[in-house]
Tab-separated table of C-alpha atoms in Angstrom:
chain	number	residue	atom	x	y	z
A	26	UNK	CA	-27.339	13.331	-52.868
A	27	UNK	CA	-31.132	14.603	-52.926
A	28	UNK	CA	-31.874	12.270	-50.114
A	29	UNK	CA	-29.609	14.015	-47.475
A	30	UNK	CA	-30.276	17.455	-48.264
A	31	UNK	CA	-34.069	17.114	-47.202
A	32	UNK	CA	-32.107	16.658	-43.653
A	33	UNK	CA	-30.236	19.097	-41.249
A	34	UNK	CA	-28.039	18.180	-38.948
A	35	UNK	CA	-28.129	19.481	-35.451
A	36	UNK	CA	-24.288	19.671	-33.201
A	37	UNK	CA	-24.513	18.093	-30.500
A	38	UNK	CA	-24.980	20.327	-27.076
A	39	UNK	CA	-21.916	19.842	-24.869
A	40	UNK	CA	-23.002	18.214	-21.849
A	41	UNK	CA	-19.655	19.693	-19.716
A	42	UNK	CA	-19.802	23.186	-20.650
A	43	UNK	CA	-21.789	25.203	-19.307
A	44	UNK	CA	-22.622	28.246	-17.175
A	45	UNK	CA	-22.495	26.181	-13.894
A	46	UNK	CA	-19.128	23.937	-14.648
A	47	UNK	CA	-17.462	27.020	-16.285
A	48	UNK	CA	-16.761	29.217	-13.137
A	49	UNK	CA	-15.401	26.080	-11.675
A	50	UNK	CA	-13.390	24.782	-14.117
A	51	UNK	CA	-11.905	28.351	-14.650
A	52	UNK	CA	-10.963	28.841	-10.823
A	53	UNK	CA	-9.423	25.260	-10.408
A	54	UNK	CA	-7.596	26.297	-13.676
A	55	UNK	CA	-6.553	29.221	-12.367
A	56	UNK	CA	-5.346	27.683	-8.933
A	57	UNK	CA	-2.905	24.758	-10.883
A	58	UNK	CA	-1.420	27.182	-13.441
A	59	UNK	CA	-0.957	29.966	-10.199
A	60	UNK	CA	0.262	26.938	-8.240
A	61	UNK	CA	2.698	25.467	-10.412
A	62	UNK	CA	4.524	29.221	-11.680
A	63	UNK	CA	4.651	29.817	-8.269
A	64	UNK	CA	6.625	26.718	-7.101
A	65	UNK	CA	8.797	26.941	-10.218
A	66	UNK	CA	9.083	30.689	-9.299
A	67	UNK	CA	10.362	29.772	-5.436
A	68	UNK	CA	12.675	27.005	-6.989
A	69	UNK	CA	14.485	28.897	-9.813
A	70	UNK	CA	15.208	32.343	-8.104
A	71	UNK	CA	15.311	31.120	-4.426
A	72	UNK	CA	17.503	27.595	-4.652
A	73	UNK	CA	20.807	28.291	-5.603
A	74	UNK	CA	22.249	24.891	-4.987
A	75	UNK	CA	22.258	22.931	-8.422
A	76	UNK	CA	21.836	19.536	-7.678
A	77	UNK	CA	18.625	20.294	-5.136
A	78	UNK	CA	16.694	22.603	-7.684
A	79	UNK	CA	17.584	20.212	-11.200
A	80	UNK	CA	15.596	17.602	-8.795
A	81	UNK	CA	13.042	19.581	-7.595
A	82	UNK	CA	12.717	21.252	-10.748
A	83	UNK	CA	12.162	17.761	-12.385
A	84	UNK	CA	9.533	16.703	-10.140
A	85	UNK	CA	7.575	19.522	-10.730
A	86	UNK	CA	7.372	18.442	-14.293
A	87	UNK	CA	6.486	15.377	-14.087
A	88	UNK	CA	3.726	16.038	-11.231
A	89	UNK	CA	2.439	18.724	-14.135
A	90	UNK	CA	2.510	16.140	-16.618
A	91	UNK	CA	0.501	13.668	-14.139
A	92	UNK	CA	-2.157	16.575	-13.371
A	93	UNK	CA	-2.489	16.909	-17.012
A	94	UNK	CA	-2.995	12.967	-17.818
A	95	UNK	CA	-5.139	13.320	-14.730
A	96	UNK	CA	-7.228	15.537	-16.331
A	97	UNK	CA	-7.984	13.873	-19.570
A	98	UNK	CA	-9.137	10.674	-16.823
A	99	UNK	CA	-6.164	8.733	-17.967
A	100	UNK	CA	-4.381	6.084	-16.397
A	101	UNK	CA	-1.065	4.894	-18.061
A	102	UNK	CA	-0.341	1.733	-17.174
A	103	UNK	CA	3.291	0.559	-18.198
A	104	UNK	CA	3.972	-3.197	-19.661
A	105	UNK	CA	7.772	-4.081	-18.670
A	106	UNK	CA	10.127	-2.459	-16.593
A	107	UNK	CA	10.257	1.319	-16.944
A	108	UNK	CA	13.257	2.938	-18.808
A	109	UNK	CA	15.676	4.917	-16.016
A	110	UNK	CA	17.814	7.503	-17.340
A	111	UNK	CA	21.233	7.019	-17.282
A	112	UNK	CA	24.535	8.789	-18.218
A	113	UNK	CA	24.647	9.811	-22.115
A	114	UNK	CA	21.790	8.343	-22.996
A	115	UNK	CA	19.327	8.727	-25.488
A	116	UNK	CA	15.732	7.879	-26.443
A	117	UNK	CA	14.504	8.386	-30.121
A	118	UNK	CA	10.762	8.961	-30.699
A	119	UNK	CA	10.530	10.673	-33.949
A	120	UNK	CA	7.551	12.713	-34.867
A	121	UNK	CA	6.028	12.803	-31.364
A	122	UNK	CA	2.718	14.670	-30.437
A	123	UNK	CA	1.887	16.624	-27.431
A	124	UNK	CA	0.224	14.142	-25.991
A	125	UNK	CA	2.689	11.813	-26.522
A	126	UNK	CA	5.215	13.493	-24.489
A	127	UNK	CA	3.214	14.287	-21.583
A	128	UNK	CA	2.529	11.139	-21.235
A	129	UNK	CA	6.413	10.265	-21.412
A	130	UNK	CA	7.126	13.115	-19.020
A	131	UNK	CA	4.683	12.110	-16.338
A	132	UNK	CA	6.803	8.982	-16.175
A	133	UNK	CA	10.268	10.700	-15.637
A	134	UNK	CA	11.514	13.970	-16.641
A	135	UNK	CA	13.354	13.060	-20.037
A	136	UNK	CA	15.057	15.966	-22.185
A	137	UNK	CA	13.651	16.235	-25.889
A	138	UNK	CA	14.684	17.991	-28.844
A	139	UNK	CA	11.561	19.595	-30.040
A	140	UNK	CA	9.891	22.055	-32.528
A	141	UNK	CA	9.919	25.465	-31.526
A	142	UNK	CA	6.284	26.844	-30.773
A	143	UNK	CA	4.865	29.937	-31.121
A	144	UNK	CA	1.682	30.982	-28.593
A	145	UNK	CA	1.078	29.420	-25.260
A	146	UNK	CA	3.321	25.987	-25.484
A	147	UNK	CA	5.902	27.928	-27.023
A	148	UNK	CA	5.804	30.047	-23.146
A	149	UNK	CA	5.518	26.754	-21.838
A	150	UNK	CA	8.992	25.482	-23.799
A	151	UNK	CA	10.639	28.527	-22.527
A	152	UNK	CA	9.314	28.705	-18.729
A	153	UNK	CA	9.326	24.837	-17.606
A	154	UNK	CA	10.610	22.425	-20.100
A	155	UNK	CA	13.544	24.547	-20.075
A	156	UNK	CA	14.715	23.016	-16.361
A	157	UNK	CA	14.598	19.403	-17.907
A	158	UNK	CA	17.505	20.458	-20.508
A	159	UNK	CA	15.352	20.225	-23.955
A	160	UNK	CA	16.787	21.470	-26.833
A	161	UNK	CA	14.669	23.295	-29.882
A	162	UNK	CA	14.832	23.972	-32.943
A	163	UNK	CA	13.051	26.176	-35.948
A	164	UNK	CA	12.390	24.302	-38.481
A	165	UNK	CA	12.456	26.966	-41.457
A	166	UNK	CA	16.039	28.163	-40.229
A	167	UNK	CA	18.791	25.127	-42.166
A	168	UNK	CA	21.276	26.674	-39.628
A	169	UNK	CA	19.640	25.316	-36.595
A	170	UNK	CA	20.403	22.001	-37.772
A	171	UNK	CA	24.054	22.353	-37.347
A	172	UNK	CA	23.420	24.353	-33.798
A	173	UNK	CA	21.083	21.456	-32.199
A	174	UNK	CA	23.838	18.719	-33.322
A	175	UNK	CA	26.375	20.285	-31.518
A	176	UNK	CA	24.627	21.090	-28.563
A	177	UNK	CA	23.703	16.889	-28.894
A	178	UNK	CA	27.031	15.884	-28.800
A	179	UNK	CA	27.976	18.555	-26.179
A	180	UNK	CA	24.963	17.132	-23.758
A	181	UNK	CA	26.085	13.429	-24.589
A	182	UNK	CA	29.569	14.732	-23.632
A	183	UNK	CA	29.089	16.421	-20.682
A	184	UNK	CA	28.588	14.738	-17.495
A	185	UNK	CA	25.311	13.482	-16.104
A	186	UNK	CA	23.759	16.610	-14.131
A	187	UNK	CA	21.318	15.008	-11.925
């Protein structure tokens, strides 16, 4: 199009990133992430009772999962009465974001099976989702299949651990 070539387009400047938000945003950053590894520190290695830590453990999840929500200014407001977990049950949400299942965990600490990530969520996966019982797979291996069905019906089998 000749028109739109006598044109250049500029990016827009980002009005929340700059040099005076950026040291803050960094420290308060820094504070959470420091705060939260450090409470899931004191609860995995200090609690040895169970019952106590699963709970505790679970609540620190889903207060992470509110901070996050918090911090994209969203407020999740819930039509209906809200699902409760009960013995050998199961929800199915198939194909589920990131996003999406913050949002679900801020409501209550549910167990997923999920895609096993590389980087930064992947250390996430292994640190803290690991309390809530989640299970993973790889999706290029056909033999995890087999491995997260029986560890399905083993979870469904075994009794409820909260």
């Amino acid at each position: 199009d000749s028109f739109t070539r006598c044109f250049k387009s500029n990016s827009p400047e980002p009005w929340n990133w700059n040099i005076y938000l950026l040291p803050l945003w960094s420290l308060t950053l820094l504070v959470g992430w420091i705060a939260f590894f450090a409470a899931f520190f004191h609860v995995n290695f200090l609690l040895k009772g169970k019952k106590l830590r699963s709970k505790i453990e679970r609540w620190l999840v889903e207060m992470m999962c509110s901070v996050f929500v918090a911090s994209w200014t969203g407020v999740i407001k819930y039509h209906g009465p809200r699902p409760s977990t009960r013995p050998r049950q199961v929800f199915v949400a198939n194909h589920t974001s990131m996003i999406d299942f913050i949002i679900l965990e801020q409501m209550t600490a549910f167990a997923v099976i999920m895609q096993k990530h590389p980087g930064w969520v992947g250390f996430i996966q292994k640190t803290i989702l690991e309390s809530v019982g989640c299970i993973w797979f790889n999706c290029n291996d056909l033999k995890d299949r087999e491995v997260v069905a029986k560890r399905v019906l083993l979870s469904l089998a075994a009794p409820y651990a909260q």
